[in-house]
Each structure stands twice: as C-alpha cells, then as structure tokens.
mmCIF file of C-alpha atoms in Angstrom:
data_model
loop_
_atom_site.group_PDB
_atom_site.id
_atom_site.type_symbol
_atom_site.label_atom_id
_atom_site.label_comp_id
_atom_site.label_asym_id
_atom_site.label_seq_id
_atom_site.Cartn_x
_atom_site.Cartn_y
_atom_site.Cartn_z
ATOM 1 C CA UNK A 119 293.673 -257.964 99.044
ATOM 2 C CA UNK A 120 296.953 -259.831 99.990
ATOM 3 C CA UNK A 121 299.466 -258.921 102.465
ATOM 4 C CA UNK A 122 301.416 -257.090 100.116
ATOM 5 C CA UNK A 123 299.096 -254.877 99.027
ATOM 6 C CA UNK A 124 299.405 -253.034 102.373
ATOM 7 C CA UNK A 125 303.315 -252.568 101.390
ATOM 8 C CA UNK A 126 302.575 -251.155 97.830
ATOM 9 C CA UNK A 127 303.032 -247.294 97.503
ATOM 10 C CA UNK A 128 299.549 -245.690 98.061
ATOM 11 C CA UNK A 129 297.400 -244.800 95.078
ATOM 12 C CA UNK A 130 298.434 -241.086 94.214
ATOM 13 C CA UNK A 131 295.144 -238.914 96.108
ATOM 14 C CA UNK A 132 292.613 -237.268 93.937
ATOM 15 C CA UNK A 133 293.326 -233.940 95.478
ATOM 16 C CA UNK A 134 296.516 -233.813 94.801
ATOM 17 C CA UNK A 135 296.078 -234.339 91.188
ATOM 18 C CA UNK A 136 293.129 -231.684 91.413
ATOM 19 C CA UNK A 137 296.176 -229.343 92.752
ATOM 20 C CA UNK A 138 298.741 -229.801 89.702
ATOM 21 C CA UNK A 139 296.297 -229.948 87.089
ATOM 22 C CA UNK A 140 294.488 -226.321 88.964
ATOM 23 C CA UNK A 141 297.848 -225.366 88.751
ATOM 24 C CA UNK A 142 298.767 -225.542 85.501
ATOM 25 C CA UNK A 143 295.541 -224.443 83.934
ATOM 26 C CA UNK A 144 295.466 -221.327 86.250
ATOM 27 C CA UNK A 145 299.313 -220.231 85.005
ATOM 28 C CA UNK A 146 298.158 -220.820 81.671
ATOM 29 C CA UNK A 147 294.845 -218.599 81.732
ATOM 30 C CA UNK A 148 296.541 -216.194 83.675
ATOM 31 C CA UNK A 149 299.525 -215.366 81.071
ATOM 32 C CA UNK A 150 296.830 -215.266 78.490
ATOM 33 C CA UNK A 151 295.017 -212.617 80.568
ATOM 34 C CA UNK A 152 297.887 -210.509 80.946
ATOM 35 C CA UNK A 153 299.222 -211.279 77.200
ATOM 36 C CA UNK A 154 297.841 -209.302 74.447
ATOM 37 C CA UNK A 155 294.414 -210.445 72.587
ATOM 38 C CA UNK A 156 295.741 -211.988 69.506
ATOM 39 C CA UNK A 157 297.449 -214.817 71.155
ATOM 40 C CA UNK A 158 294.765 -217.452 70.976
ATOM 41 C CA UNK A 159 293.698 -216.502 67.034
ATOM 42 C CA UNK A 160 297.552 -216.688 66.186
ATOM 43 C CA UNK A 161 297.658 -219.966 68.027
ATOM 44 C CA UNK A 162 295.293 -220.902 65.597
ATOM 45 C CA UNK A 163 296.728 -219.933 62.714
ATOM 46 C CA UNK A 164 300.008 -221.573 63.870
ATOM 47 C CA UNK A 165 298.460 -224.732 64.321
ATOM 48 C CA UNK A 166 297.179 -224.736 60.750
ATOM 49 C CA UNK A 167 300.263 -223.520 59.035
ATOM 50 C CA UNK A 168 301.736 -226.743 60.671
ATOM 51 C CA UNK A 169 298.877 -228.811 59.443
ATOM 52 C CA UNK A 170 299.556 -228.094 55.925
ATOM 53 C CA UNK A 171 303.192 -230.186 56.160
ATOM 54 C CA UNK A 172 302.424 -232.577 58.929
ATOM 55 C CA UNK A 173 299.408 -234.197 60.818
ATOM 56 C CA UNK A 174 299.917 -233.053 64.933
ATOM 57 C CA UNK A 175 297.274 -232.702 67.619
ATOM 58 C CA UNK A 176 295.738 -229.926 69.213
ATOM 59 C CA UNK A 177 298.196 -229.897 71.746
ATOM 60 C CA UNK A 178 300.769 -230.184 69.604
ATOM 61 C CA UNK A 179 301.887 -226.348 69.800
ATOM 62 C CA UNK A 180 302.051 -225.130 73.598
ATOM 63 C CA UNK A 181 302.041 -221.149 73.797
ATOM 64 C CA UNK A 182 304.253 -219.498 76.772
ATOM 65 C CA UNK A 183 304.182 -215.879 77.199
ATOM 66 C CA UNK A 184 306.789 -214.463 79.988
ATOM 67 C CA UNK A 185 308.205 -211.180 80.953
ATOM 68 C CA UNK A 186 311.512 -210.661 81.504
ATOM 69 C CA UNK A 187 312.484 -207.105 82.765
ATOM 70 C CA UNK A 188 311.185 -204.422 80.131
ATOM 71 C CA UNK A 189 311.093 -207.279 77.172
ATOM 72 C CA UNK A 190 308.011 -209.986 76.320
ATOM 73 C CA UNK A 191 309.571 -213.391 75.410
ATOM 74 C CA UNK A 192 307.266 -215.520 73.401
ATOM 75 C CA UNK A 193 308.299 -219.199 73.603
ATOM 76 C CA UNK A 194 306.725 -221.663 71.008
ATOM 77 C CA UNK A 195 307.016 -225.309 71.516
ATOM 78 C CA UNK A 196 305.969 -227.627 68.675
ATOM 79 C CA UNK A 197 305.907 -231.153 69.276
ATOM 80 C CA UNK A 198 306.336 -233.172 66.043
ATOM 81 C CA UNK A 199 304.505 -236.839 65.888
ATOM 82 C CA UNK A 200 307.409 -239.492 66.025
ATOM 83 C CA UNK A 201 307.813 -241.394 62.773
ATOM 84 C CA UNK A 202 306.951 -244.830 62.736
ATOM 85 C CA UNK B 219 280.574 -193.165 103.478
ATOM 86 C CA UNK B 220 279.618 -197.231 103.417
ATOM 87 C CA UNK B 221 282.124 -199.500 102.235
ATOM 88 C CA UNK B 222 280.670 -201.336 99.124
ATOM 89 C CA UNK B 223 281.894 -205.257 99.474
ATOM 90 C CA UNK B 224 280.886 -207.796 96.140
ATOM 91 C CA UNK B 225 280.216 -211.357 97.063
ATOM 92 C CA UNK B 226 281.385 -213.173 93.871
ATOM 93 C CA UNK B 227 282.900 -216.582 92.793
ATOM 94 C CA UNK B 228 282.377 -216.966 89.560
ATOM 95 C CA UNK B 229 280.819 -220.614 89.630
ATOM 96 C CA UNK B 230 276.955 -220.982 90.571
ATOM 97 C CA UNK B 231 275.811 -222.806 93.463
ATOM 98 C CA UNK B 232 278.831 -222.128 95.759
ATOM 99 C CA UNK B 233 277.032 -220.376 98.397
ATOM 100 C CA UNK B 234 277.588 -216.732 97.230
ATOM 101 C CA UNK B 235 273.836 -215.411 98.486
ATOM 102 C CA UNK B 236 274.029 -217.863 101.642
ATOM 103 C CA UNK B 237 276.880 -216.051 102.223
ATOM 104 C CA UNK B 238 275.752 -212.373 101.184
ATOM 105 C CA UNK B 239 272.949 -213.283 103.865
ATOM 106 C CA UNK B 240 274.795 -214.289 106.400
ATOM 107 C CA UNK B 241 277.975 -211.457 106.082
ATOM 108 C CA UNK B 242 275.573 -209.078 106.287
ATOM 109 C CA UNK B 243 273.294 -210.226 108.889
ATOM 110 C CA UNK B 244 276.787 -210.565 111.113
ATOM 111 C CA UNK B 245 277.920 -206.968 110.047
ATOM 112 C CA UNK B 246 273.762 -205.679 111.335
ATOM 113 C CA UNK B 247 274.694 -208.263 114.631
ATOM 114 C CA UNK B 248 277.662 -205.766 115.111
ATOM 115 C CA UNK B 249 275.765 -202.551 115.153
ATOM 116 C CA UNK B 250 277.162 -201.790 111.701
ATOM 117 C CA UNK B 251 273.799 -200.085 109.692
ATOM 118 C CA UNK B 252 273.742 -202.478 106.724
ATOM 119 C CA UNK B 253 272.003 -203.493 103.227
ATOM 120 C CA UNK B 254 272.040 -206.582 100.937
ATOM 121 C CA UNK B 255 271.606 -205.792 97.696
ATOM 122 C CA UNK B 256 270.818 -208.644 94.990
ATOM 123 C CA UNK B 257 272.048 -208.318 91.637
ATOM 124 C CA UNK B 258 270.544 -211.217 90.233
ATOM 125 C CA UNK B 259 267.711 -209.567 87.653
ATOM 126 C CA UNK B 260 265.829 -212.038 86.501
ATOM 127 C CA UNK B 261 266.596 -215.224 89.213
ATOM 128 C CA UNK B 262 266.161 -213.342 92.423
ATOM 129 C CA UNK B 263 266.838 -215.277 95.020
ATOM 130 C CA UNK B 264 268.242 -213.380 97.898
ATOM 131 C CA UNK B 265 264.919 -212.688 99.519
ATOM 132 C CA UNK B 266 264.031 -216.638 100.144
ATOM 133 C CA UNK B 267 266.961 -217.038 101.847
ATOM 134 C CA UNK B 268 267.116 -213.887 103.953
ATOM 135 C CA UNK B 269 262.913 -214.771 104.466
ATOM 136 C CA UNK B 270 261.241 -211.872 103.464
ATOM 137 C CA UNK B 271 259.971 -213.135 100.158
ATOM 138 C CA UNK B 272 256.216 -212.053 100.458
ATOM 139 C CA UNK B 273 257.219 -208.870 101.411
ATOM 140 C CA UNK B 274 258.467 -207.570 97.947
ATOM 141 C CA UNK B 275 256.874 -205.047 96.952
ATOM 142 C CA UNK B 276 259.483 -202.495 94.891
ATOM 143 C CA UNK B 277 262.586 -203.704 93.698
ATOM 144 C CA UNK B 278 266.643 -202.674 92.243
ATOM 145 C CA UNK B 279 265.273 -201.965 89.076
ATOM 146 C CA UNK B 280 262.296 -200.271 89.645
ATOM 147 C CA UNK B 281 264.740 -197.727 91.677
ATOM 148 C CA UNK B 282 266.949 -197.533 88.914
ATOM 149 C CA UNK B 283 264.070 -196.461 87.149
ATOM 150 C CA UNK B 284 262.639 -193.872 89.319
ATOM 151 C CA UNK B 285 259.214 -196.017 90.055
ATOM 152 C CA UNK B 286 259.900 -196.062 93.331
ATOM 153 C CA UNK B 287 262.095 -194.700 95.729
ATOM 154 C CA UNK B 288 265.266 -196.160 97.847
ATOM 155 C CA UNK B 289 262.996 -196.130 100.875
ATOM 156 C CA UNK B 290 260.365 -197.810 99.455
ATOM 157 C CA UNK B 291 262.339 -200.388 97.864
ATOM 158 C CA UNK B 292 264.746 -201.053 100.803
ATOM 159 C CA UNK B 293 262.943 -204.151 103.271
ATOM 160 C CA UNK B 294 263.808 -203.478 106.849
ATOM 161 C CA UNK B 295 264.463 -207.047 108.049
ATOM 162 C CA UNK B 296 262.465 -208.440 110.844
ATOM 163 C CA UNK B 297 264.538 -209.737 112.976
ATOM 164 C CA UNK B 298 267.886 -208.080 112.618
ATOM 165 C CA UNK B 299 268.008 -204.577 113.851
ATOM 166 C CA UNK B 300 269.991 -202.309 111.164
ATOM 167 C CA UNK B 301 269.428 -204.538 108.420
ATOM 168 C CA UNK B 302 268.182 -204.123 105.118
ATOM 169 C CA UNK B 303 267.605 -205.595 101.998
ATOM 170 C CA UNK B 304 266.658 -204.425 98.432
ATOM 171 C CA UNK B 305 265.874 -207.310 96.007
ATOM 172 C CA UNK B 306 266.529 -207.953 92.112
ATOM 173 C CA UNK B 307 264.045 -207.104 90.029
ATOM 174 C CA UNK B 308 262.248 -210.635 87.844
ATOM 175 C CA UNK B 309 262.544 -208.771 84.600
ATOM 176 C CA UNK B 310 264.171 -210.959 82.117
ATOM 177 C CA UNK B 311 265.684 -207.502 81.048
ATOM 178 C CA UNK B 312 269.227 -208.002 81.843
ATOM 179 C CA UNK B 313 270.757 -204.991 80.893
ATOM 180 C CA UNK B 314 267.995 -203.373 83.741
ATOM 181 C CA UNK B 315 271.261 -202.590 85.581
ATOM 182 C CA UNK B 316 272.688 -199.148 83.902
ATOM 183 C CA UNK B 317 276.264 -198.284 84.756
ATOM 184 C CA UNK B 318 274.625 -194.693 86.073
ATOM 185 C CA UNK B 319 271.661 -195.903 87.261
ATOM 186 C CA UNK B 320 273.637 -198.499 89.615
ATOM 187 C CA UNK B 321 275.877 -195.567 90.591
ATOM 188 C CA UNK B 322 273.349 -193.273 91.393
ATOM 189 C CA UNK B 323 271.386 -196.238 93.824
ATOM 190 C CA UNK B 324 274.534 -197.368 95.146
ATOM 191 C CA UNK B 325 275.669 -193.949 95.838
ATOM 192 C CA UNK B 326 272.638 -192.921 97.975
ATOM 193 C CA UNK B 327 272.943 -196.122 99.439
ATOM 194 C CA UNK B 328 276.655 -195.339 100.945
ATOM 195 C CA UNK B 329 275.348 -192.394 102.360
ATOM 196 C CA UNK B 330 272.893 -193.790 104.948
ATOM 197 C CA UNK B 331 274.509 -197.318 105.561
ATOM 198 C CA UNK B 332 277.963 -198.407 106.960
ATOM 199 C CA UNK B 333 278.343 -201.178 104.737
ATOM 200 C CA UNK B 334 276.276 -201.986 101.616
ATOM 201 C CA UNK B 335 276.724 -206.218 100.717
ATOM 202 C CA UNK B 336 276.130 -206.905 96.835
ATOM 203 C CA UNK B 337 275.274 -210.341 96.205
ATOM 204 C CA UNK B 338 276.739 -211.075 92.325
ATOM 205 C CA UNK B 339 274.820 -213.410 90.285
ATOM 206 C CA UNK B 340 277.057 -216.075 88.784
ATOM 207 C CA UNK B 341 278.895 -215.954 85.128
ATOM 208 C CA UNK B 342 281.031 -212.898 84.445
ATOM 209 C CA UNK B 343 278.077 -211.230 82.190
ATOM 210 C CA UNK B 344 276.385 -207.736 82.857
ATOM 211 C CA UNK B 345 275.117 -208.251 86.167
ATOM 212 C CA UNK B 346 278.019 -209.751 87.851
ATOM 213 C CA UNK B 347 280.232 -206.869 86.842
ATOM 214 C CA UNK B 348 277.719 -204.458 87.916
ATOM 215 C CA UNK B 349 277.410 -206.363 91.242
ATOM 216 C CA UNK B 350 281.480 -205.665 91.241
ATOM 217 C CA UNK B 351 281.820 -202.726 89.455
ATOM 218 C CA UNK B 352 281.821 -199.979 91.836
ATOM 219 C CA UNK B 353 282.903 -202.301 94.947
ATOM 220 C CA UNK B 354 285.654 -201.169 97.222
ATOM 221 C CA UNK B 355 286.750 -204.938 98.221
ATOM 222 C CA UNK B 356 285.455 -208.166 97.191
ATOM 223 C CA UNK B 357 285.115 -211.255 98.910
ATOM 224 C CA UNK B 358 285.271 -214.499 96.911
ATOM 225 C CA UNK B 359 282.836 -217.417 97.721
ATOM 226 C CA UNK B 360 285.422 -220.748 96.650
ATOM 227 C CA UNK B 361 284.399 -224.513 97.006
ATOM 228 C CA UNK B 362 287.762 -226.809 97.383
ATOM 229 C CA UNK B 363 286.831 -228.345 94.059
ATOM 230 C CA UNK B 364 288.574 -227.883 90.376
ATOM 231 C CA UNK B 365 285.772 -225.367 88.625
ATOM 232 C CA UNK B 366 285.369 -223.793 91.548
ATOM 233 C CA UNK B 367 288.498 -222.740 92.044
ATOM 234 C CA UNK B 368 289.583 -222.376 88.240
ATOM 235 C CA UNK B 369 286.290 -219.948 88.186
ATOM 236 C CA UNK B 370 287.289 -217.698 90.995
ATOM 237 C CA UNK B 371 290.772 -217.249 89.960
ATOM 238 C CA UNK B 372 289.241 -215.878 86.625
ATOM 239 C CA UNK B 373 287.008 -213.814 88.692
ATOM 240 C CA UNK B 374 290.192 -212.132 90.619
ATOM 241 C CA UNK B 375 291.363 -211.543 87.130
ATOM 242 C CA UNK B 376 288.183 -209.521 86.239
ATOM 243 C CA UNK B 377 288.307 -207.622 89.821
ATOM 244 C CA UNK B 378 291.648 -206.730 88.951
ATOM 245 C CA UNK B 379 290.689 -205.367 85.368
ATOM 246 C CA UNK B 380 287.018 -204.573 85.211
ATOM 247 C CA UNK B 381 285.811 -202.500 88.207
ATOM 248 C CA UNK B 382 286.084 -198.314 88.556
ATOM 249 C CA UNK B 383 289.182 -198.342 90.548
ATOM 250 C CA UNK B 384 291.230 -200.909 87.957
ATOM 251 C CA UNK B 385 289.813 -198.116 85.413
ATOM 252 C CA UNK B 386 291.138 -195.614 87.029
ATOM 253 C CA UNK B 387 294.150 -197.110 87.225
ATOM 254 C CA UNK B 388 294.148 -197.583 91.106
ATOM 255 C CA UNK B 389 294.591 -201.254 90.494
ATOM 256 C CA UNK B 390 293.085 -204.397 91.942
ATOM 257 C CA UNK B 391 290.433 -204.225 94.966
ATOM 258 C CA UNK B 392 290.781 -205.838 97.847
ATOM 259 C CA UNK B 393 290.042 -209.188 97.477
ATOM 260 C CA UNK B 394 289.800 -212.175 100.088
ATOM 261 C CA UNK B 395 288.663 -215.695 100.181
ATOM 262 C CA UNK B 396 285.886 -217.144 101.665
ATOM 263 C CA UNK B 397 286.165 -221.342 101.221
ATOM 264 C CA UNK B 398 282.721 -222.826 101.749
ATOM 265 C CA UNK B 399 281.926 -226.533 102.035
ATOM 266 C CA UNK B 400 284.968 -227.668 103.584
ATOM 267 C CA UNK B 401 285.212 -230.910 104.967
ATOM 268 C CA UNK B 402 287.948 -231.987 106.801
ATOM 269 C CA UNK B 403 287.302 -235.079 107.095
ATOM 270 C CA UNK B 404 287.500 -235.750 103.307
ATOM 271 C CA UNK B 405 290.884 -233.116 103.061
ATOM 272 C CA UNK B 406 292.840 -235.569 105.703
ATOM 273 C CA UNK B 407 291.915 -238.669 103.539
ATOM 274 C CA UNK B 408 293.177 -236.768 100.242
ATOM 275 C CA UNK B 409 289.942 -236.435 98.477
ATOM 276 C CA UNK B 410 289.581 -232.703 98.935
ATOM 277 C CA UNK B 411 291.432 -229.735 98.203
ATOM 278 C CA UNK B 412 292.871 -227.991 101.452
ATOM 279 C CA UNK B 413 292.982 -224.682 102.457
ATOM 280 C CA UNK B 414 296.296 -224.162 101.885
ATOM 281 C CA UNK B 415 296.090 -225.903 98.387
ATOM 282 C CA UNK B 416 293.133 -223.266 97.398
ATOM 283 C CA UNK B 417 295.171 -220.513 98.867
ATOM 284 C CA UNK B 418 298.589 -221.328 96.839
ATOM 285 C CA UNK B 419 296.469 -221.659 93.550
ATOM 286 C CA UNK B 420 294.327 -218.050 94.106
ATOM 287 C CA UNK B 421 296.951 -216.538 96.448
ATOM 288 C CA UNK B 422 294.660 -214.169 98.377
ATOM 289 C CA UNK B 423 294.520 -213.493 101.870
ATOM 290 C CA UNK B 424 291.835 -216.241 103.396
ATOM 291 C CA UNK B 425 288.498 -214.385 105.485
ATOM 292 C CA UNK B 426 287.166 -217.883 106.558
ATOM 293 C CA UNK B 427 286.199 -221.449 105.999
ATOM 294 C CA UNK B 428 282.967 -222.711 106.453
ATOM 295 C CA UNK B 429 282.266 -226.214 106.961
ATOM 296 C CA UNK B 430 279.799 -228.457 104.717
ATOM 297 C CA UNK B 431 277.143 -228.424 107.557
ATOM 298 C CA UNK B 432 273.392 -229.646 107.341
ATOM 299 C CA UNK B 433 272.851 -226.082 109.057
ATOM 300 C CA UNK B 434 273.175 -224.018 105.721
ATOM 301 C CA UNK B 435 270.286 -226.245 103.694
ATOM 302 C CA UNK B 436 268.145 -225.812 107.440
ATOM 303 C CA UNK B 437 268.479 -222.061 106.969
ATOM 304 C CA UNK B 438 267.615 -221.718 103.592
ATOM 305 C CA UNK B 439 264.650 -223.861 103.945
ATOM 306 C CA UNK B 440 263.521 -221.954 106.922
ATOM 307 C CA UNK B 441 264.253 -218.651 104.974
ATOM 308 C CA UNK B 442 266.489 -217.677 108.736
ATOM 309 C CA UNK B 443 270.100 -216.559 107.311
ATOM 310 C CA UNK B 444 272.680 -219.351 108.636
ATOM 311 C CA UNK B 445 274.427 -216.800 111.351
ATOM 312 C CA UNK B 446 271.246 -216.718 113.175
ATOM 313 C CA UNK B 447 271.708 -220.319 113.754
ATOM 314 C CA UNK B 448 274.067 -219.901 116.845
ATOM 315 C CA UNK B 449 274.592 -222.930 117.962
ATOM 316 C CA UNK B 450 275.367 -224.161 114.230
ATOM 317 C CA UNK B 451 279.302 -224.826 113.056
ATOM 318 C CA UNK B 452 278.724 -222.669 109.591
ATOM 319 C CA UNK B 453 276.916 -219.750 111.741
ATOM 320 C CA UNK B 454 279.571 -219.936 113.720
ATOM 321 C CA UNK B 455 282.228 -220.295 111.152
ATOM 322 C CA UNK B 456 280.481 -217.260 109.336
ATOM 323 C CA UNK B 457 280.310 -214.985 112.506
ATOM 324 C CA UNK B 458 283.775 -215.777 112.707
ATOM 325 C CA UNK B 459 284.423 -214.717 109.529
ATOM 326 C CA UNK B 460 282.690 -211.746 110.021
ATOM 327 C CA UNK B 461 284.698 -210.721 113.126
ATOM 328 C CA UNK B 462 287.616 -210.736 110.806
ATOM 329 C CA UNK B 463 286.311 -208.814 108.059
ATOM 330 C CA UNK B 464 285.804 -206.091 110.929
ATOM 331 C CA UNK B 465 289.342 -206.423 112.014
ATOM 332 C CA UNK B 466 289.352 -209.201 114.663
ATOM 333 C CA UNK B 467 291.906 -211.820 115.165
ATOM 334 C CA UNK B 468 290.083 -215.479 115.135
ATOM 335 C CA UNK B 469 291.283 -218.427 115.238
ATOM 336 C CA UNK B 470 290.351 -221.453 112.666
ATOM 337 C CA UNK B 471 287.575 -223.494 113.654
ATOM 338 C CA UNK B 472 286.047 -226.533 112.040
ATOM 339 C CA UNK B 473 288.987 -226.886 109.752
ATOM 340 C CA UNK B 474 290.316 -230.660 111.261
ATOM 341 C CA UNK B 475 288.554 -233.306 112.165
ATOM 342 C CA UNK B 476 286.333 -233.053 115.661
ATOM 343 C CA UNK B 477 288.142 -236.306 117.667
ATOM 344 C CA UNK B 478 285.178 -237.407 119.388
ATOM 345 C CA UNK B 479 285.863 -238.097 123.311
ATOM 346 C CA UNK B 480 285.672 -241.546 125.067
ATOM 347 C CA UNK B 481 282.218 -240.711 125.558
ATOM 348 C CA UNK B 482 281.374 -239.496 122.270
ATOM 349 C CA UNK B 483 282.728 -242.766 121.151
ATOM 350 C CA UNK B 484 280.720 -244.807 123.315
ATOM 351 C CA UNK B 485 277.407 -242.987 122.701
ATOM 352 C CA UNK B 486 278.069 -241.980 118.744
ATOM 353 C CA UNK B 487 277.697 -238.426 119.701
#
C-alpha cells in the first residue's frame, strides 16, 4: 500500500455490480414472461441450426422480444466467433 | 369481509413466517380480529415461531377435510388478544391443499376475522400458489441480495398471472415490498443492495425495511413473535410497517447508520 494507491480510482462496489447484472437478468425473464411459450425451444433450435455451419457459444444468439404499439418485434442477434 | 394478504418471496429463508408472525401479531396489537394461516404442508413451521407448538392439536388440512372444524383447528394465541393461528398440516401430501377446499376454509375464515395473514411456503409449487391464490394483496418478503431479489421479481410475475383476480381478468393484486435484513452499515460501504436499488429492480411500492437485528433469531428461539419485542429495532421496524399497511404515514427508521454520540463513543455503547 503506497501513497498512490489512495489516488487510484476505487475498486468498482459489489453492489453495484449486483444492481446491473439484477438488472439485466430481470428485463430478460420478464420479456420471456410476457412473450409467448415457444421462445426458449425456438432459441434452441436456432442455436443448433447455427451449429451445423459454425462452432458459437451458448450465448452466441441473444433473444429480444419488444412491443411496439399493436406489433411484436422479434430482434435476433447472432454473434459470429472472429476468425483467426 | 377480511382482507386476505399472502406473505411470499419466492426464495427460502428470507424471513417470510418471521414476518407472517409478526404482521399479524401488529394487525391483533391494533384491535384488528386476525388469523395466520400456514401453508407450508409438510414443513410447518409457523407455530415455533408464533410459540404455540405443543398446542397443535387439528390442523389446515384436517379442515379441508372435514375432520375437524375451523374452531377447533384455529389456536387462540396466548398472549395477543384477537389473534389466531391455524397451522399446516405434516402430511407429506402436498396436493392436501384443494383449490375448493382452500376456498371454502378461507372463505369462512373472512367472515369472522378482519384480516386473515397466509404465510406461503417457498418455491412457486402447489402450496405457494394456494397460499396466493385467492389473496386480495400480497406483501413480498425481499433480502438486498441477487436471488433474493431475482426470486421475488418472478414471484410478482406469478401474482400478476396466477391468482383468482389475474383469472378473472382483474389484473395484478396489490403488491408491496417488505426488505428484511438490511444493513446500513454494509449499503453505505457498497457491499449491499439499497433500498432504492431493490425498489428500481421490482418497482413496487416499499411497506418497510427491517434491519438485520440479533432480535429476530431471540424471538424465534423464544417462540415470542419479533413485534412483541418492543424495545427491539426489527419489532419496531415491523410495527412500523404495520402502521403503514393500515394506512399510517411513518417515517424510515433504521435505514442509515446510528452515529453514536460523544458518549456512545467513549463508552462503546
């Protein structure tokens, strides 16, 4: 412990990383609530149709279900490995 | 008619039958004719804490199934006038709890009491919706901690969808939060979720915060529920909370750090 560890920006607090990761998860269970019951089987089934061509990770396809007015917007984002 | 109020959460262990003890031994302090009703088949529990464990003699179930009747089954509590308590039944029957048979108990129940306090067992199987089912407002037992909070919020989902009002299309009942083990201390140095950080996650209106106190583990070993304890920061916190489920304005207490005085200070208080 020098001197100029008392001038170095404070470690980020554990609570509020609890806060943004509570935050995230909650949004995301709470669209899948309101969103019909097939989402997480044709997440699945996504995710393995993309398998065939190319080797991602689980979290490779995020799911977003929104509402806009009278119309459901389902927004797919697939995140390809880079290539080396 | 009584109104019918779940104590729920979600997670175990949060303090939802501390709290079902205490709510409802502050609604009795009132003057308001009350019962605590445990829908825990098979892990009762509700009796140890509200001490009147050795006096069980019929139980939820056994009204249910017409062995006994509601005033044979309800336990008049010794030391709180207009309180009473019916306890879950041991059987490791779980479906015990019929949809009609719930009803019919909970229904002759609102007739005779002004409020009737149903302590949910945790999980979101059978017994927790029955203990929410026919409710008319919920309160929602939250520690400031990640499952805790992740749980409840999936609870509010389930009040909104799964009880005989959201059936019926009358939407969402009432729900409010109830933040247990708070400690201040910990919140100001960043290693605990505040109140306000629970309350923009779950957005509900807040009932009360109850402070991590040595008083709640004292009243559960004593079998005394915690609002009993006067003098104590959670009974206090609790009858607070109570006041404001009954319409009072209260201010927050226990929810910064206690500066000790010069005195204080000097003798460690």
């Amino acid at each position: 412990m020098g001197i100029f560890d008392y001038f170095r920006s404070p470690r980020p607090k554990s609570a509020s990383l609890a806060k943004e990761r509570l935050q995230i998860i909650v949004a995301r269970e709470r669209a899948h609530r309101s969103g019909p019951d097939y989402l997480p089987a044709l997440h699945r089934e996504i995710l393995a149709v993309i398998r065939k061509y190319v080797h991602v990770d689980d979290e490779a396809v995020q799911m977003n279900l929104e509402r806009e007015g009278d119309c459901e917007v389902l927004e797919l984002n697939i995140t390809l490995p880079e290539k080396d | 008619m009584a109104r019918i109020v779940v104590i729920t959460s979600g997670k175990g262990g949060v303090g939802k039958t501390t709290t079902a003890a205490a709510i409802a031994t502050g609604l009795a302090m009132q003057g308001r004719k009350t019962a605590v009703v445990d829908f825990d088949v098979g892990l009762r529990n509700l009796d140890l804490i509200m001490g009147c464990e050795r006096r069980v003699v019929y139980d939820f179930v056994n009204v249910i199934n017409g062995d006994a009747n509601l005033r044979q089954a309800l336990i008049k509590d010794k030391r709180t006038e207009n309180l009473f308590i019916l306890p879950a039944s041991q059987t490791r029957d779980k479906e015990a709890l019929t949809t009609e048979g719930v009803e019919r108990v909970l229904g002759e129940m609102s007739k005779e009491f002004d409020f009737v306090v149903c302590d949910s067992p945790a999980g979101i199987e059978h017994g927790a919706l029955m203990a929410s089912y026919f409710a008319d407002e919920a309160i929602v037992v939250t520690n400031p901690e990640v499952s805790s909070v992740r749980d409840s919020d999936r609870m509010l989902g389930i009040l909104a969808s799964k009880t005989r009002k959201a059936e019926k299309g009358e939407g969402s009942i009432p729900a409010k939060l109830l933040l247990t083990r708070y400690s201040p201390a910990r919140v100001e140095k960043g290693e605990m979720l505040s109140i306000e950080d629970v309350q923009d996650i779950l957005s509900i209106d807040l009932l009360g915060v109850i402070p991590e106190s040595q008083a709640v583990l004292n009243a559960s070993n004593s079998g005394v529920p915690v609002v009993l304890d006067e003098e104590s920061d959670a009974g206090q916190a609790y009858l607070d909370s109570v006041a404001r489920f009954l319409g009072e304005e209260r201010p927050y207490r226990f929810t910064t750090i206690q500066k000790k005085g010069f005195f204080g200070r000097l003798f460690g208080g």
